[in-house]
PDB file of C-alpha atoms in Angstrom:
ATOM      1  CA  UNK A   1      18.742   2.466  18.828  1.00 80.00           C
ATOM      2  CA  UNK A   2      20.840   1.321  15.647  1.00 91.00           C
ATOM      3  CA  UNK A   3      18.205   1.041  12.956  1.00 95.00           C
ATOM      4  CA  UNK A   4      20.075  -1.431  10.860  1.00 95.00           C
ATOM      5  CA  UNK A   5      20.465   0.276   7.940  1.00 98.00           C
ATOM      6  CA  UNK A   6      23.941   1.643   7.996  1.00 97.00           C
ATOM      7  CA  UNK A   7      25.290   0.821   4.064  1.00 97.00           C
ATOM      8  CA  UNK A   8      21.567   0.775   2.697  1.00 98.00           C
ATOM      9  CA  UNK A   9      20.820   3.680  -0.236  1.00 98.00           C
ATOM     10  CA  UNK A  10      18.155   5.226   0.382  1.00 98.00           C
ATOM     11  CA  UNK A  11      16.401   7.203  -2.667  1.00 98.00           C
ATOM     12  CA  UNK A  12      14.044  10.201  -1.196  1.00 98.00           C
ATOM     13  CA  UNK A  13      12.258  12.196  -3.491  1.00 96.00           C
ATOM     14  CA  UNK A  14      10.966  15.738  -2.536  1.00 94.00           C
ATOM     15  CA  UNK A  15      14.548  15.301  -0.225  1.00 95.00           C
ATOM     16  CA  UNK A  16      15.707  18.427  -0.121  1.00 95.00           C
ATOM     17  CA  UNK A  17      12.604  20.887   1.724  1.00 92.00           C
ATOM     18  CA  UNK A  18      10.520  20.243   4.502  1.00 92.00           C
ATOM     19  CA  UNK A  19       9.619  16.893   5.793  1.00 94.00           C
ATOM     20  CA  UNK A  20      11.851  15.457   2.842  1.00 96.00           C
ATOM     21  CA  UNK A  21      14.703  17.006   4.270  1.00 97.00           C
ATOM     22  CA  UNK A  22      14.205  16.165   7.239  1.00 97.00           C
ATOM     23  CA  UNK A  23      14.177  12.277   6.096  1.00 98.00           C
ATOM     24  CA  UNK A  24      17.390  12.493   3.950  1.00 98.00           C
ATOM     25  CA  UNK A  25      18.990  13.871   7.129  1.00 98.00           C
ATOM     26  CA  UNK A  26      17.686  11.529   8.949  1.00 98.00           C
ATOM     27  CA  UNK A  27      18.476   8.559   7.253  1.00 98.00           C
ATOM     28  CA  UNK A  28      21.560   9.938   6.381  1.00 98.00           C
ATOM     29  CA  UNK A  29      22.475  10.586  10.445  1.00 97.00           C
ATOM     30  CA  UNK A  30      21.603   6.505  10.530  1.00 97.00           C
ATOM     31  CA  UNK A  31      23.863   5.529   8.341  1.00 97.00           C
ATOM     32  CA  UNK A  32      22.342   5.185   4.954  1.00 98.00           C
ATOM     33  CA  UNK A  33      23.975   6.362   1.579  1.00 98.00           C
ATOM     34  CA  UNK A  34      21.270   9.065   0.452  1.00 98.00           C
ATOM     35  CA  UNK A  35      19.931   9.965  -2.773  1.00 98.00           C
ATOM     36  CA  UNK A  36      18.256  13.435  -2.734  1.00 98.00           C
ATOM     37  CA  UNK A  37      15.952  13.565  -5.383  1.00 97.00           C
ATOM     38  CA  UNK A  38      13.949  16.768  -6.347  1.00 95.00           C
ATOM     39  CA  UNK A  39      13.937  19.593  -8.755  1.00 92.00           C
ATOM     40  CA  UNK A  40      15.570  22.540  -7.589  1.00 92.00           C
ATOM     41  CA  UNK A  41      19.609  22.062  -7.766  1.00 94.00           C
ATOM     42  CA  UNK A  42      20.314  24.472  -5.300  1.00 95.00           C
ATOM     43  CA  UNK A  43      18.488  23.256  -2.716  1.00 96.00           C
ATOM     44  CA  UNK A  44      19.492  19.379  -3.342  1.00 97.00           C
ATOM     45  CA  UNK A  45      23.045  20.716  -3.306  1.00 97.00           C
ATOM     46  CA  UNK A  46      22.239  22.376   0.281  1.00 97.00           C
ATOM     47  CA  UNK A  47      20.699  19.557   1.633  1.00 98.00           C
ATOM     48  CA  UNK A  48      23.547  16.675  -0.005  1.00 98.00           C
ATOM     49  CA  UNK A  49      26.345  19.451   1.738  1.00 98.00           C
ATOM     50  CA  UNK A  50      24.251  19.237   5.353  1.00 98.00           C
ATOM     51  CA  UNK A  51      24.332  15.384   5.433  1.00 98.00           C
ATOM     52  CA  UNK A  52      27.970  15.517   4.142  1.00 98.00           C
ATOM     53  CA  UNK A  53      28.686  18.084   6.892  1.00 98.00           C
ATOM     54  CA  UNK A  54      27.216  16.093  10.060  1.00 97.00           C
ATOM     55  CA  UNK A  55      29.314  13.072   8.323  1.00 97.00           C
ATOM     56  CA  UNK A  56      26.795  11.170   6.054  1.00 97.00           C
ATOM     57  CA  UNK A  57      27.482   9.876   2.573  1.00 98.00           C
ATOM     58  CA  UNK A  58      24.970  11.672   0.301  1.00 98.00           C
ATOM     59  CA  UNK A  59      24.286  12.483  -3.705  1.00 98.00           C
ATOM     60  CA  UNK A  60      21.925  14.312  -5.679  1.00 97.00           C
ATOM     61  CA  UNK A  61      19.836  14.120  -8.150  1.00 96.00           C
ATOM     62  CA  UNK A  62      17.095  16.587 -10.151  1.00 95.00           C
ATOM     63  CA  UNK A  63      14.078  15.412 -11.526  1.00 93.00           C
ATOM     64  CA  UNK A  64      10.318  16.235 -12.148  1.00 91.00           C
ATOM     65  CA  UNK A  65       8.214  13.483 -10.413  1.00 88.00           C
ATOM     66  CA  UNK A  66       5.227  14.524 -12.458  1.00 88.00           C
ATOM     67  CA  UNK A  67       6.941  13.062 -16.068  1.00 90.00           C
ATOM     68  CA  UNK A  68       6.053   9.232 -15.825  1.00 87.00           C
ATOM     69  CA  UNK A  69       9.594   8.483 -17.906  1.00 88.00           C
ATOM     70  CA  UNK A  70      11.533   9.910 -15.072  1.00 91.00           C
ATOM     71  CA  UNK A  71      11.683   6.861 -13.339  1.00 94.00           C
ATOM     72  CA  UNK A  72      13.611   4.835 -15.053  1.00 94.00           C
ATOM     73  CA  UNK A  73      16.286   7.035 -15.606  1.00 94.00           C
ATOM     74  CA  UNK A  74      16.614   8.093 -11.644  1.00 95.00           C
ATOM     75  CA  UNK A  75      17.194   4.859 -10.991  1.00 96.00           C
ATOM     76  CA  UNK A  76      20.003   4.445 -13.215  1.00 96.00           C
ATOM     77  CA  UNK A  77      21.137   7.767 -11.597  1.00 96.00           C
ATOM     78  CA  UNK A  78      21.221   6.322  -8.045  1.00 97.00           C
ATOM     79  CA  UNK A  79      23.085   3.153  -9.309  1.00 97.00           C
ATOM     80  CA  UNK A  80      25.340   5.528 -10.773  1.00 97.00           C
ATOM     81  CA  UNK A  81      25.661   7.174  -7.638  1.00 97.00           C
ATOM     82  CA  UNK A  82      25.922   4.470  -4.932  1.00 98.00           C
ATOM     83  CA  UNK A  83      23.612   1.142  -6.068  1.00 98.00           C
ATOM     84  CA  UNK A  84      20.411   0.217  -6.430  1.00 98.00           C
ATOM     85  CA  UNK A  85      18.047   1.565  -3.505  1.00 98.00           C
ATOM     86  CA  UNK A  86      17.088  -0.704  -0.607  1.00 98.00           C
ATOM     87  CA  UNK A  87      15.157   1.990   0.899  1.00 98.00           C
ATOM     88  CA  UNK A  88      12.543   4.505  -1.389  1.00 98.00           C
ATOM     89  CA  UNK A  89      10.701   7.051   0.014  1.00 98.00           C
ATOM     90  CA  UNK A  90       7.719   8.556  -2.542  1.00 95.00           C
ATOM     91  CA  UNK A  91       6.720  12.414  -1.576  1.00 91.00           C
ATOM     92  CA  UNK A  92       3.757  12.570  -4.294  1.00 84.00           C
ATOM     93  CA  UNK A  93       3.632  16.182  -5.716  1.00 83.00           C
ATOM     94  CA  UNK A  94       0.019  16.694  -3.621  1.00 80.00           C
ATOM     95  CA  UNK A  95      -3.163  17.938  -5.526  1.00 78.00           C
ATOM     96  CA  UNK A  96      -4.200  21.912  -4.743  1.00 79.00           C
ATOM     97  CA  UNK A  97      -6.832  22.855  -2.356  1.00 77.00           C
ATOM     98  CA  UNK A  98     -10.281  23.894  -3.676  1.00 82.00           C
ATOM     99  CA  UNK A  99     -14.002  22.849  -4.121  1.00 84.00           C
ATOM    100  CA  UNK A 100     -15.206  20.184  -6.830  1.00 88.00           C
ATOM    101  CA  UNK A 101     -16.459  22.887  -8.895  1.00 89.00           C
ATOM    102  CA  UNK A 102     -13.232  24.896  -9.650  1.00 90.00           C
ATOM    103  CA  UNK A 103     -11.644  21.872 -11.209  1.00 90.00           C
ATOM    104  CA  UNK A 104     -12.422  19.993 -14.707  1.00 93.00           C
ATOM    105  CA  UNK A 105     -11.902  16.668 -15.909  1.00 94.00           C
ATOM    106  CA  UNK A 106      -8.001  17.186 -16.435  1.00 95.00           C
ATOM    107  CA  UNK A 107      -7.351  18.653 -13.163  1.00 93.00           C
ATOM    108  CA  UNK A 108      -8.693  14.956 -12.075  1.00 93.00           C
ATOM    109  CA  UNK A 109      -6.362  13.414 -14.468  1.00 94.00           C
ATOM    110  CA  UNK A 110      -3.393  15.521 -13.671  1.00 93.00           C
ATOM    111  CA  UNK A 111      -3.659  13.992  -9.851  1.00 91.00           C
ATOM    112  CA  UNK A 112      -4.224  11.097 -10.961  1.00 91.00           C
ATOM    113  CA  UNK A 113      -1.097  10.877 -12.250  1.00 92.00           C
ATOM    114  CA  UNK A 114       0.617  12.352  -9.645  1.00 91.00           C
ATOM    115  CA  UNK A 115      -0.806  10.737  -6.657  1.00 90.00           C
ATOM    116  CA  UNK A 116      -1.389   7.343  -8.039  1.00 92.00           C
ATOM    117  CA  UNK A 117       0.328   6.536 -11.369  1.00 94.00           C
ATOM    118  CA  UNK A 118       3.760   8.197 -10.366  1.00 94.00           C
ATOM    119  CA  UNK A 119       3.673   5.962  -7.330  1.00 95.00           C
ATOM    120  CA  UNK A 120       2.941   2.836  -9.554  1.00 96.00           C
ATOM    121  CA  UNK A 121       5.823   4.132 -11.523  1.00 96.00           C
ATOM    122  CA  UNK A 122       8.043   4.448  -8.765  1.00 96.00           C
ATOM    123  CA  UNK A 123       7.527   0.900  -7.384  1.00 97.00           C
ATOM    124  CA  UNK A 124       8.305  -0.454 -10.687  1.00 97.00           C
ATOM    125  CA  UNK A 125      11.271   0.973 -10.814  1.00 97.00           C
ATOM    126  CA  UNK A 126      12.639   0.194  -6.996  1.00 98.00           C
ATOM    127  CA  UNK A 127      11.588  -3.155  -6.630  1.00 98.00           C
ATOM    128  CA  UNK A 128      13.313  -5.115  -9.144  1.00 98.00           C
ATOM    129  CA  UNK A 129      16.936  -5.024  -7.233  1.00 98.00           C
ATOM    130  CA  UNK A 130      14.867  -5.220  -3.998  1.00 98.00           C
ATOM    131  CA  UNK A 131      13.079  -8.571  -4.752  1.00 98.00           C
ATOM    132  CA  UNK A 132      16.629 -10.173  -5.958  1.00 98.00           C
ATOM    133  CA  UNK A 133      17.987  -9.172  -2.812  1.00 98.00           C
ATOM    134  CA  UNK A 134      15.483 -10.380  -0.421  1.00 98.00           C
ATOM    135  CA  UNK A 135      15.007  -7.190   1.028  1.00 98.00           C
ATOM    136  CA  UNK A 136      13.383  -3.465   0.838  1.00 98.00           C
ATOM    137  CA  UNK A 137      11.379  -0.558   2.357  1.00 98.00           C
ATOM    138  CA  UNK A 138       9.002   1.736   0.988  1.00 98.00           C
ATOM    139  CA  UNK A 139       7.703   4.394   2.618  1.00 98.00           C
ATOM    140  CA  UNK A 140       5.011   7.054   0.995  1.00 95.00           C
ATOM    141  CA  UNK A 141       4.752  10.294   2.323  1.00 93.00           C
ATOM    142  CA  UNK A 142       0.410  10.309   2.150  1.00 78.00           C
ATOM    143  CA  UNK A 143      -2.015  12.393   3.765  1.00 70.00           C
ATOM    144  CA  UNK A 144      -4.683  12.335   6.349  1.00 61.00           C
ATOM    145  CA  UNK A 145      -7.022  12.282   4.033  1.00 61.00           C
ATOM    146  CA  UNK A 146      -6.245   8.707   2.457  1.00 54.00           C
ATOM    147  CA  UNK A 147      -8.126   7.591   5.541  1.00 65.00           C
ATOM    148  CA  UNK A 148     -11.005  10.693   6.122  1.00 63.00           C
ATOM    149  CA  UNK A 149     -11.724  13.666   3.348  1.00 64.00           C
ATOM    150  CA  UNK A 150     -10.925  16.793   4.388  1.00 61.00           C
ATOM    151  CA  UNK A 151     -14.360  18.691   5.167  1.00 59.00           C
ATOM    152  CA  UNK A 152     -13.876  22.704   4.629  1.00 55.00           C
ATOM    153  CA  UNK A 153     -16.297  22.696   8.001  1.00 51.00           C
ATOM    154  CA  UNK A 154     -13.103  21.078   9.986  1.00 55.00           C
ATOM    155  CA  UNK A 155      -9.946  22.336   8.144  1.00 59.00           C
ATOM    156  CA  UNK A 156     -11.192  25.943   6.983  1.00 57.00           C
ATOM    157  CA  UNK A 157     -10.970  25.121   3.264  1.00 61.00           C
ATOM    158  CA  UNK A 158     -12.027  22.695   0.855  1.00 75.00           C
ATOM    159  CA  UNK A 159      -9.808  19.855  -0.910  1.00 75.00           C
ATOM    160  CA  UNK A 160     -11.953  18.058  -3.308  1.00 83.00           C
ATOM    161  CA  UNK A 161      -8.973  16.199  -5.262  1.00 87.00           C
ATOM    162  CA  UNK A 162      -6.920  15.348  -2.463  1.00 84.00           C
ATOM    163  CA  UNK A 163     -10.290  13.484  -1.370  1.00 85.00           C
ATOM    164  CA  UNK A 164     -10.754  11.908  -4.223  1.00 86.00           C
ATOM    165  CA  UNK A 165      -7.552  10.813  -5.180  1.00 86.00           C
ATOM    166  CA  UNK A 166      -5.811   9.824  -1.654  1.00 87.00           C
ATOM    167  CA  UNK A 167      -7.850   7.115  -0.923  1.00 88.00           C
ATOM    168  CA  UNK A 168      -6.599   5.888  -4.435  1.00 89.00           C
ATOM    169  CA  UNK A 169      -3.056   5.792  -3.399  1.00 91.00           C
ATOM    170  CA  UNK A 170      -3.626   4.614  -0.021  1.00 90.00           C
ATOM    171  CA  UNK A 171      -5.671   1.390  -1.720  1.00 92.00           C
ATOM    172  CA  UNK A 172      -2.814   1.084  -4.423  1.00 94.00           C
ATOM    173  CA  UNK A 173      -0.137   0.811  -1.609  1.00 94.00           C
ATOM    174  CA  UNK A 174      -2.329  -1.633   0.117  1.00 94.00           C
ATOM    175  CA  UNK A 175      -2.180  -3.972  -2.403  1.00 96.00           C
ATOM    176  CA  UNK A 176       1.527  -3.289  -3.492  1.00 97.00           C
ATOM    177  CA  UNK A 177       2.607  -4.076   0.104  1.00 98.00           C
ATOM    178  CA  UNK A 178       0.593  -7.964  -0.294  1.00 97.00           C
ATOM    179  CA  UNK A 179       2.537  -8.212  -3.408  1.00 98.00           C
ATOM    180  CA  UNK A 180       6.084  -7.722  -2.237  1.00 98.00           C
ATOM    181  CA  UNK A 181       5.624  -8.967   1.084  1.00 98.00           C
ATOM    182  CA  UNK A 182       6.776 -12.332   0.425  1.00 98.00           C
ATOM    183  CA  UNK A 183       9.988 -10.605  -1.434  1.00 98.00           C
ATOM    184  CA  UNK A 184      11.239  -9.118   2.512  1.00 98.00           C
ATOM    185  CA  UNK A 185       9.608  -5.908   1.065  1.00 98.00           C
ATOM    186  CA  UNK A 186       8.132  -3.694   3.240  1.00 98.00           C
ATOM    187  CA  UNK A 187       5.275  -0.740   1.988  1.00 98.00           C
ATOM    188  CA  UNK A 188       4.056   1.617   4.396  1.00 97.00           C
ATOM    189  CA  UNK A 189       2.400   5.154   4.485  1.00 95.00           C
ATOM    190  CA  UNK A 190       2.951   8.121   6.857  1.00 95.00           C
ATOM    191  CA  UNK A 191       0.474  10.509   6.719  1.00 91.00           C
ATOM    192  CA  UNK A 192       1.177  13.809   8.397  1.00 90.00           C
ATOM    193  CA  UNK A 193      -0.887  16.362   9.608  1.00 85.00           C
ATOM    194  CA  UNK A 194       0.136  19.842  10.507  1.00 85.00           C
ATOM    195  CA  UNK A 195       3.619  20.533  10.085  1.00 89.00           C
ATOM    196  CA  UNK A 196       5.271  23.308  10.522  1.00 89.00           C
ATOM    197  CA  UNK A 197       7.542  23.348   7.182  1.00 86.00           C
ATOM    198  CA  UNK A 198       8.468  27.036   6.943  1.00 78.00           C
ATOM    199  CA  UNK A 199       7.405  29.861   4.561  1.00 63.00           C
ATOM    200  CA  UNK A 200       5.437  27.575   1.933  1.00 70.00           C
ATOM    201  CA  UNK A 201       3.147  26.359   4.398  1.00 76.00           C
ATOM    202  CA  UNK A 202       2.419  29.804   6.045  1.00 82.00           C
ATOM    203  CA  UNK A 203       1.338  31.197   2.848  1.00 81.00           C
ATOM    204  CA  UNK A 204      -0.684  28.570   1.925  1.00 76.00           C
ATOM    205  CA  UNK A 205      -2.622  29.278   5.243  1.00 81.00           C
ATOM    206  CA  UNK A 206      -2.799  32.828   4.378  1.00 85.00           C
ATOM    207  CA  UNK A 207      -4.779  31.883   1.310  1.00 78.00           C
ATOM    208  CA  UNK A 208      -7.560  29.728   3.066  1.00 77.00           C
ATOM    209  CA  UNK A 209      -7.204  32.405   5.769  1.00 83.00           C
ATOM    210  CA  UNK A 210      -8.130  35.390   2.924  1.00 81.00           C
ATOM    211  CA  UNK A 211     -10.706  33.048   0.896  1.00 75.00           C
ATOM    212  CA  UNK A 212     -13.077  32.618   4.375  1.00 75.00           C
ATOM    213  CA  UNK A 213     -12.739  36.001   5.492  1.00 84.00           C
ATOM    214  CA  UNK A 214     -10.143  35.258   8.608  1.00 88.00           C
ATOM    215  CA  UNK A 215      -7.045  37.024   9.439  1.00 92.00           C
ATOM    216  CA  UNK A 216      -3.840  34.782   9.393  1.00 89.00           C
ATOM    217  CA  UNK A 217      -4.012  34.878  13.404  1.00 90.00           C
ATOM    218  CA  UNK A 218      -7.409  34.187  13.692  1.00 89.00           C
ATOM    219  CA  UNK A 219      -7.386  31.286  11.112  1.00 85.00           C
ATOM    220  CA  UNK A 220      -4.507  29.813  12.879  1.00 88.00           C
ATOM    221  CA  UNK A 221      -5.782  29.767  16.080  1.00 89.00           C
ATOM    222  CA  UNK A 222      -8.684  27.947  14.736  1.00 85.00           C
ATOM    223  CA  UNK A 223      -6.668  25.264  13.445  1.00 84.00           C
ATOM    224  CA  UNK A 224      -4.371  24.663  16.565  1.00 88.00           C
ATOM    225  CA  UNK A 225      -7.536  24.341  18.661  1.00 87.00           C
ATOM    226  CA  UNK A 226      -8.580  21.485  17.151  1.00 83.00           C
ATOM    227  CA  UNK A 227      -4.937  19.714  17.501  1.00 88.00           C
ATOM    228  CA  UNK A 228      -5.341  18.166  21.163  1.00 91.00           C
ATOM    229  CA  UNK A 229      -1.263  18.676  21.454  1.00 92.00           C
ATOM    230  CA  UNK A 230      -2.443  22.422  20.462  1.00 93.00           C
ATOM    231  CA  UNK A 231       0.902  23.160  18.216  1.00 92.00           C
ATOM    232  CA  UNK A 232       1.676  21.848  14.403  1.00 91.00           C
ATOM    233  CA  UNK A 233       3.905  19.541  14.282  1.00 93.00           C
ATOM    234  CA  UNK A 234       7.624  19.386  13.050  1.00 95.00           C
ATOM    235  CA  UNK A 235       9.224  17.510  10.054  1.00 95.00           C
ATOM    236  CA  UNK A 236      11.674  16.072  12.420  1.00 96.00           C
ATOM    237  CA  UNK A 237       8.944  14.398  13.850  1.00 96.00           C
ATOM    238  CA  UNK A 238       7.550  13.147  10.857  1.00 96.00           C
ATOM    239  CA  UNK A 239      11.014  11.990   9.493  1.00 97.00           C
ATOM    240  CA  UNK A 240      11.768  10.046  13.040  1.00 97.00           C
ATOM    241  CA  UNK A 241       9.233   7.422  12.119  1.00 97.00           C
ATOM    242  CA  UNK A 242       9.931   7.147   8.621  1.00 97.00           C
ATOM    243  CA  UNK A 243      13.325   6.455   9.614  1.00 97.00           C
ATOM    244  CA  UNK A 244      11.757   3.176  11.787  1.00 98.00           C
ATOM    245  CA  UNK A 245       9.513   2.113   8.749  1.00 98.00           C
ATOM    246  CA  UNK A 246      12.997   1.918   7.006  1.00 98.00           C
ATOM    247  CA  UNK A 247      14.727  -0.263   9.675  1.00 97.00           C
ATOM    248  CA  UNK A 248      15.907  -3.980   9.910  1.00 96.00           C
ATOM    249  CA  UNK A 249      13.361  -3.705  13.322  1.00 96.00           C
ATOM    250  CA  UNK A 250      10.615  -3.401  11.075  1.00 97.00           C
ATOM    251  CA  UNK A 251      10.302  -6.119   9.259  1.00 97.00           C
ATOM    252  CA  UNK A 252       7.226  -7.163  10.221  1.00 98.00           C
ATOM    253  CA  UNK A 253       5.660  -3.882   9.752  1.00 98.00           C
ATOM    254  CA  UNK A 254       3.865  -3.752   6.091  1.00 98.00           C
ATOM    255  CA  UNK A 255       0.807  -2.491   4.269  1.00 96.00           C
ATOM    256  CA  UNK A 256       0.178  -0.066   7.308  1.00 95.00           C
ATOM    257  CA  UNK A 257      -0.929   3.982   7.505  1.00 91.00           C
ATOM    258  CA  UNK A 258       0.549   6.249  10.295  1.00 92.00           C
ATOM    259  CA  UNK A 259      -0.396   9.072  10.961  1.00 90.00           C
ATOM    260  CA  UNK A 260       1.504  12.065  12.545  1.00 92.00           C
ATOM    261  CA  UNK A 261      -1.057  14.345  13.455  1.00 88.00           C
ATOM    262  CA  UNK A 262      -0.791  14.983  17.020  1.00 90.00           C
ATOM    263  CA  UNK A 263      -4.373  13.185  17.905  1.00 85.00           C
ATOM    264  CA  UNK A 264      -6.247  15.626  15.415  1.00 78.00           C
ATOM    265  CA  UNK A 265      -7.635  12.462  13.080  1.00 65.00           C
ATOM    266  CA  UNK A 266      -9.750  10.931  15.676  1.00 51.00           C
ATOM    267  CA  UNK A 267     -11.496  14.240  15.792  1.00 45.00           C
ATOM    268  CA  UNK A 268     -12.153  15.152  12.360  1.00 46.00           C
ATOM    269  CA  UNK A 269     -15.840  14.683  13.118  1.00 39.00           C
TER     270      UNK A 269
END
């Protein structure tokens, strides 16, 4: 299927590990002139040298999401780069795991900012070259949890901010995507669930697995059984849709969540 978007820049940040990756690379195998954004230089440099190497057109870029007066100036580093972005993809830095009680007021405030505020940021930034040209995509990287909080009964450990502050984002894209609709720009969210993104994500199950008495194994298999496709998921998977969200084919696809869970949301309850 040709996606349409062969030319377009596409900024991702969080672009060069797990599901971010996999969305540079995939936008990059489509055609698009890619913008890794992140912090780490060594890994942007890997992942810009794998799009490069299956024949993409790619650049990097490091910067900390979490400073608001970032924005502005990765912009001008894309333009630099290639142009302007038609296509932005937001990977919010995502609040820890742990019960309401643990945190204070400025562990609310500090996701604040990084869930909702950065993302205001970010659409600042994008959308001015994307409303002159008629045309844009913007896809955030959420979680399930936008939709339904996270209950430590159902995922085996608690997530108080991500509850709190999710559904935040989620309404602030909402009303973003009413906004710029009439501008040809289009503001979606793709929540994943499980995904399988490597050695991060296994040790932050061994954590929950440790803090409610489980071994790995045993916590694991817990998890999977309530996944009716019974394995996580892979940020391949993830990236193939945010690829579509990005497409000419659709444009008539805006202000929308979804999820990539393998059926799990429905049964959260």
């Amino acid at each position: 299927m040709d996606l349409g978007i062969a030319g377009k820049v596409a900024l991702v940040t969080g672009g060069s590990h797990g599901i971010g990756r996999a969305i540079s690379e995939e936008l990059g195998r489509n055609g698009c002139r890619v913008v890794v954004l992140a912090r780490g230089q060594e890994q942007i440099d890997d992942t810009v040298s794998a799009i490069r190497s299956a024949g993409g057109e790619a650049a990097g870029v490091s910067a900390d999401l979490t400073e608001i007066d970032t924005y502005p100036a990765m912009i001008e580093k894309t333009k630099a780069a290639f142009d302007a972005p038609d296509i932005a993809v937001f990977s919010p830095v995502a609040p820890p795991s742990g019960k309401f009680s643990e945190y204070d007021d400025s562990a609310f405030e500090e996701s604040f900012q990084n869930v909702v505020l950065s993302f205001a940021n970010f659409v600042r930034a994008v959308t001015p070259a994307m409303k002159d040209r008629g045309w844009g995509r913007i896809v955030t990287v959420g979680s399930g949890h936008g939709r339904l909080p996270g209950r430590a009964a159902t995922l085996g450990f608690d997530y108080a901010l991500a509850n709190t502050l999710r559904p935040a984002g989620v309404g602030l894209s909402r009303s973003v995507a009413d906004e710029l609709a009439p501008f040809g720009i289009t503001v979606n969210t793709v929540p994943p669930g499980f995904i399988d993104t490597g050695e991060n994500y296994e040790a932050f199950f061994r954590v929950c697995a440790k803090d409610v008495g489980l071994t790995y194994e045993q916590f694991m298999e817990g998890l999977i059984d309530r996944i009716p496709m019974k394995r996580f998921g892979t940020p391949e998977e993830v990236a193939g849709l945010c690829a579509f969200l990005c497409s000419s084919r659709a444009s008539y696809i805006t202000g929308q969540y979804w999820l990539v869970d393998g059926g799990r949301m429905e049964i959260y309850y």
